[in-house]
Short mmCIF file of C-alpha atoms in Angstrom, two decimals:
data_model
loop_
_atom_site.label_atom_id
_atom_site.label_comp_id
_atom_site.label_asym_id
_atom_site.label_seq_id
_atom_site.Cartn_x
_atom_site.Cartn_y
_atom_site.Cartn_z
CA LEU A 1 0.00 0.00 0.00
CA ILE A 2 1.40 3.40 -1.04
CA ASP A 3 -0.03 6.47 0.70
CA TYR A 4 1.62 9.04 -1.55
CA VAL A 5 4.71 9.73 -3.68
CA VAL A 6 6.74 12.94 -3.64
CA ARG A 7 9.91 13.91 -5.47
CA ASP A 8 13.05 13.93 -3.32
CA ARG A 9 13.89 17.60 -3.74
CA LYS A 10 17.55 18.54 -4.13
CA SER A 11 18.75 21.64 -2.29
CA ILE A 12 21.89 23.53 -1.36
CA ILE A 13 23.10 25.41 1.69
CA LYS A 14 25.44 28.00 0.22
CA PRO A 15 28.71 28.15 2.14
CA MET A 16 29.24 31.47 3.90
CA GLN A 17 32.10 33.61 2.64
CA PRO A 18 34.89 34.27 5.16
CA VAL A 19 34.92 37.74 6.67
CA VAL A 20 38.26 39.57 6.84
CA LEU A 21 38.43 41.92 9.82
CA ASP A 22 40.66 45.00 10.05
CA LYS A 23 41.38 44.05 13.65
CA PRO A 24 40.31 41.23 15.99
CA ILE A 25 37.05 41.68 17.88
CA GLU A 26 37.38 41.65 21.66
CA LEU A 27 34.77 39.06 22.62
CA SER A 28 32.77 39.59 25.79
CA HIS A 29 29.49 38.42 27.24
CA ALA A 30 28.52 42.09 27.78
CA LEU A 31 28.27 42.51 23.99
CA GLN A 32 25.51 39.87 23.72
CA TRP A 33 22.62 42.38 23.74
CA ASP A 34 20.17 39.73 22.50
CA GLN A 35 20.34 38.00 25.89
CA PHE A 36 19.54 41.05 28.00
CA LEU A 37 16.68 43.57 28.13
CA ALA A 38 13.89 44.22 25.62
CA PRO A 39 13.25 45.39 22.97
CA GLY A 40 16.27 43.64 21.45
CA GLY A 41 16.92 41.09 24.16
CA VAL A 42 15.00 38.13 25.55
CA MET A 43 15.78 38.76 29.25
CA LEU A 44 17.89 35.74 30.04
CA GLU A 45 19.41 38.24 32.46
CA SER A 46 19.17 42.04 32.76
CA THR A 47 22.91 42.62 32.32
CA ALA A 48 25.94 40.36 31.96
CA GLY A 49 26.49 38.23 35.03
CA LYS A 50 23.22 39.06 36.82
CA LYS A 51 21.40 35.78 36.02
CA ASP A 52 18.19 37.43 37.21
CA GLY A 53 15.99 36.52 34.24
CA ALA A 54 15.17 33.18 32.64
CA TRP A 55 18.60 31.86 33.60
CA GLN A 56 17.81 32.36 37.29
CA SER A 57 15.94 29.07 37.43
CA SER A 58 17.47 27.18 34.52
CA MET A 59 21.27 27.43 34.80
CA GLY A 60 21.57 24.41 37.08
CA GLU A 61 22.28 20.93 35.78
CA SER A 62 19.09 19.08 34.90
CA ALA A 63 18.64 15.42 35.77
CA THR A 64 17.45 14.92 32.19
CA PRO A 65 19.10 17.60 30.03
CA VAL A 66 17.08 19.05 27.16
CA VAL A 67 18.52 17.80 23.87
CA VAL A 68 18.53 20.20 20.92
CA ALA A 69 19.03 18.73 17.44
CA VAL A 70 20.96 21.05 15.11
CA ILE A 71 19.89 19.93 11.63
CA ASP A 72 22.45 21.76 9.54
CA THR A 73 25.89 21.58 7.88
CA GLY A 74 27.50 19.72 10.78
CA VAL A 75 29.10 21.02 13.97
CA GLU A 76 32.80 21.42 14.65
CA ALA A 77 34.27 20.40 18.01
CA ASN A 78 34.79 23.99 19.11
CA GLU A 79 36.12 24.38 22.65
CA ARG A 80 33.05 26.42 23.63
CA LEU A 81 30.79 23.48 22.69
CA LEU A 82 32.70 20.47 24.03
CA SER A 83 30.89 20.38 27.37
CA ASN A 84 27.48 20.41 25.70
CA PHE A 85 27.82 17.55 23.22
CA LEU A 86 26.48 14.10 23.95
CA TYR A 87 29.14 11.35 24.04
CA ASP A 88 29.09 7.58 23.61
CA ASN A 89 31.00 5.12 25.80
CA LYS A 90 34.12 5.69 23.66
CA GLN A 91 33.87 9.46 24.25
CA ALA A 92 32.98 10.12 20.62
CA ILE A 93 30.47 12.90 19.92
CA ILE A 94 27.02 11.51 19.19
CA GLY A 95 25.50 12.72 15.91
CA TRP A 96 24.93 11.47 12.39
CA ASN A 97 25.89 12.49 8.85
CA PHE A 98 22.89 11.77 6.60
CA SER A 99 24.80 12.75 3.47
CA GLY A 100 27.72 10.37 3.93
CA ASN A 101 25.79 7.89 6.11
CA ASN A 102 28.47 7.92 8.79
CA SER A 103 29.26 9.51 12.15
CA ASP A 104 31.45 12.32 10.73
CA ILE A 105 29.54 15.44 11.83
CA SER A 106 32.33 17.90 10.95
CA ASP A 107 31.43 20.75 8.59
CA GLU A 108 32.87 19.84 5.19
CA THR A 109 31.38 22.95 3.52
CA GLY A 110 33.90 25.19 5.27
CA GLY A 111 31.13 27.69 6.01
CA TYR A 112 30.57 26.51 9.59
CA HIS A 113 26.91 27.53 9.58
CA GLY A 114 25.93 24.61 11.81
CA THR A 115 28.68 25.48 14.29
CA HIS A 116 27.50 29.10 14.36
CA VAL A 117 23.94 27.93 15.07
CA ALA A 118 25.11 25.48 17.76
CA GLY A 119 27.06 28.29 19.44
CA THR A 120 24.00 30.53 19.49
CA ILE A 121 22.08 27.70 21.16
CA ALA A 122 24.50 26.32 23.72
CA ALA A 123 28.00 27.82 23.74
CA THR A 124 29.59 28.15 27.15
CA SER A 125 32.84 29.85 28.15
CA ALA A 126 34.19 32.62 30.31
CA ASP A 127 33.34 35.27 27.71
CA LEU A 128 30.41 33.96 25.59
CA TYR A 129 27.21 32.04 26.27
CA GLY A 130 24.54 30.51 24.12
CA MET A 131 20.86 30.78 24.93
CA GLY A 132 21.03 27.74 27.21
CA PRO A 133 24.52 26.82 28.41
CA GLN A 134 23.20 23.60 29.98
CA LEU A 135 21.48 22.33 26.82
CA LYS A 136 22.84 19.26 25.04
CA LEU A 137 23.60 19.40 21.31
CA LEU A 138 22.73 16.63 18.84
CA PRO A 139 24.36 17.37 15.45
CA VAL A 140 22.37 16.14 12.45
CA LYS A 141 24.41 16.78 9.31
CA ILE A 142 22.50 16.89 6.01
CA PRO A 143 24.72 18.30 3.19
CA ASP A 144 27.87 17.08 1.49
CA SER A 145 30.99 19.23 1.08
CA SER A 146 29.35 21.31 -1.67
CA GLY A 147 26.37 22.15 0.57
CA MET A 148 24.03 19.94 -1.48
CA PHE A 149 21.42 17.84 0.32
CA TYR A 150 18.25 15.90 -0.39
CA GLU A 151 14.92 16.48 1.33
CA SER A 152 14.97 12.83 2.41
CA ALA A 153 18.06 13.59 4.53
CA VAL A 154 16.06 16.25 6.40
CA ILE A 155 13.11 13.90 6.91
CA ASN A 156 15.30 11.01 8.07
CA GLY A 157 17.17 13.44 10.31
CA ILE A 158 13.94 14.54 12.01
CA TYR A 159 12.83 10.97 12.74
CA TRP A 160 16.31 9.93 13.90
CA ALA A 161 16.63 12.96 16.18
CA LEU A 162 13.34 11.94 17.81
CA GLY A 163 14.79 8.51 18.62
CA GLU A 164 12.90 6.70 15.86
CA PRO A 165 14.63 3.90 13.90
CA VAL A 166 16.04 4.82 10.49
CA PRO A 167 17.26 1.91 8.30
CA GLY A 168 21.05 1.66 8.18
CA VAL A 169 21.59 4.21 10.97
CA PRO A 170 22.51 3.45 14.61
CA ASP A 171 19.66 4.25 16.98
CA ASN A 172 19.70 7.61 18.75
CA ILE A 173 19.18 7.03 22.48
CA TYR A 174 18.92 10.76 23.26
CA PRO A 175 15.65 11.98 21.68
CA ALA A 176 15.59 15.69 20.95
CA LYS A 177 12.96 17.94 22.50
CA VAL A 178 13.92 20.89 20.30
CA MET A 179 14.99 20.92 16.65
CA ASN A 180 16.61 23.82 14.84
CA MET A 181 16.40 24.04 11.03
CA SER A 182 18.03 27.24 9.74
CA PHE A 183 17.81 26.47 6.02
CA GLY A 184 15.35 26.26 3.15
CA ILE A 185 14.47 23.36 0.86
CA ASP A 186 14.66 24.03 -2.88
CA GLU A 187 12.64 22.77 -5.82
CA GLY A 188 15.90 22.56 -7.72
CA PRO A 189 19.04 24.62 -8.45
CA GLY A 190 18.33 28.30 -7.89
CA LYS A 191 14.61 27.84 -7.18
CA GLU A 192 13.23 27.78 -3.66
CA ALA A 193 10.37 25.47 -2.77
CA GLU A 194 6.97 27.11 -2.65
CA GLY A 195 5.42 24.81 -0.08
CA CYS A 196 5.76 22.09 2.51
CA ASP A 197 5.13 18.74 0.82
CA LEU A 198 3.37 15.79 2.44
CA ALA A 199 6.55 13.93 3.42
CA ILE A 200 8.16 16.67 5.47
CA GLN A 201 4.83 17.84 6.89
CA GLU A 202 4.20 14.29 8.08
CA ALA A 203 7.61 14.29 9.81
CA VAL A 204 6.84 17.64 11.45
CA ASP A 205 3.43 16.39 12.60
CA PHE A 206 5.05 13.28 14.08
CA ALA A 207 7.60 15.40 15.95
CA HIS A 208 4.75 17.50 17.31
CA LYS A 209 2.98 14.40 18.61
CA LYS A 210 6.23 13.40 20.32
CA GLY A 211 6.26 16.72 22.16
CA ALA A 212 9.18 18.26 20.26
CA VAL A 213 9.44 21.95 19.36
CA LEU A 214 10.61 22.74 15.81
CA VAL A 215 12.28 26.11 15.25
CA VAL A 216 12.86 27.15 11.62
CA ALA A 217 14.32 30.14 9.80
CA ALA A 218 11.94 32.56 8.12
CA GLY A 219 14.55 33.20 5.42
CA ASN A 220 16.78 36.07 4.32
CA ASN A 221 15.13 37.38 1.15
CA ASN A 222 13.49 40.53 2.59
CA GLN A 223 10.04 39.19 1.71
CA GLU A 224 6.83 39.69 3.66
CA ASN A 225 5.97 36.01 3.67
CA ASP A 226 7.99 33.04 2.47
CA LEU A 227 6.02 29.80 2.66
CA GLY A 228 8.66 27.38 1.43
CA ALA A 229 9.87 24.43 3.49
CA PRO A 230 10.42 24.01 6.35
CA ALA A 231 9.29 27.59 7.09
CA GLY A 232 5.89 26.96 5.52
CA CYS A 233 5.21 23.73 7.42
CA LYS A 234 2.39 23.85 9.95
CA GLY A 235 3.46 23.28 13.55
CA THR A 236 6.82 25.07 13.36
CA ILE A 237 8.01 28.26 15.05
CA ARG A 238 9.20 30.54 12.25
CA VAL A 239 11.91 32.94 13.40
CA SER A 240 12.91 36.22 11.77
CA SER A 241 16.07 38.17 12.49
CA THR A 242 15.85 41.33 14.59
CA GLY A 243 18.35 43.93 15.76
CA PRO A 244 19.03 45.77 19.04
CA SER A 245 15.97 47.98 18.46
CA GLY A 246 13.72 44.92 18.29
CA LEU A 247 12.81 45.67 14.66
CA ARG A 248 13.19 43.21 11.79
CA ALA A 249 16.62 43.10 10.19
CA TYR A 250 16.58 44.60 6.67
CA TYR A 251 17.37 41.27 4.99
CA SER A 252 15.03 39.03 6.97
CA ASN A 253 11.64 37.69 5.87
#
């Protein structure tokens, strides 16, 4: 019995171009305005080091840490992330590469988009913090070195991150409660998808039933409404980019 058939759409995450700085940036937690007061911040704390906002009750170690799946280009073993990965009994980072069908979750694109996203979520150090320094990261790598990926990799990645069996892939014993998908699915080269097809919507619906929260990017095309996938899928939280004033960034949908 076949319920439906959809084309396995082929997409690309364009590698980010390296930025050359005139001089090094002095990193500090005090510069992370998005974590402090409104309108630009989300009140994790009022100022750096106060821990008087959302962090007041959530900075302690949880008996069952919240696992966040980063479905992206892979995640590098950056020193600010090492304490927040999940490890197997051989102390290898737990994650899966759905492009190469192996456990190599390093970013072969050289753009390090997935590492950037993971740092925003759960970096921890003396000078920089992610949104939840006690969260646990589950890297789910979908593209190859060129940034190309298939929609089926995204769908398999969602089910696997939830702890569901995927043929040919070791079981994930740490089901994710949050999934981050900061990319768009294309219809083909140079053409963005115009909707969420049945296959990925079914995966999103299943994640919802499992109690997971799916956070997706609204896109960076300066459009009023972009209903491609996964941004156009029902049951996702679509996130735009804002600046210190709390207003939408000029490039963001």
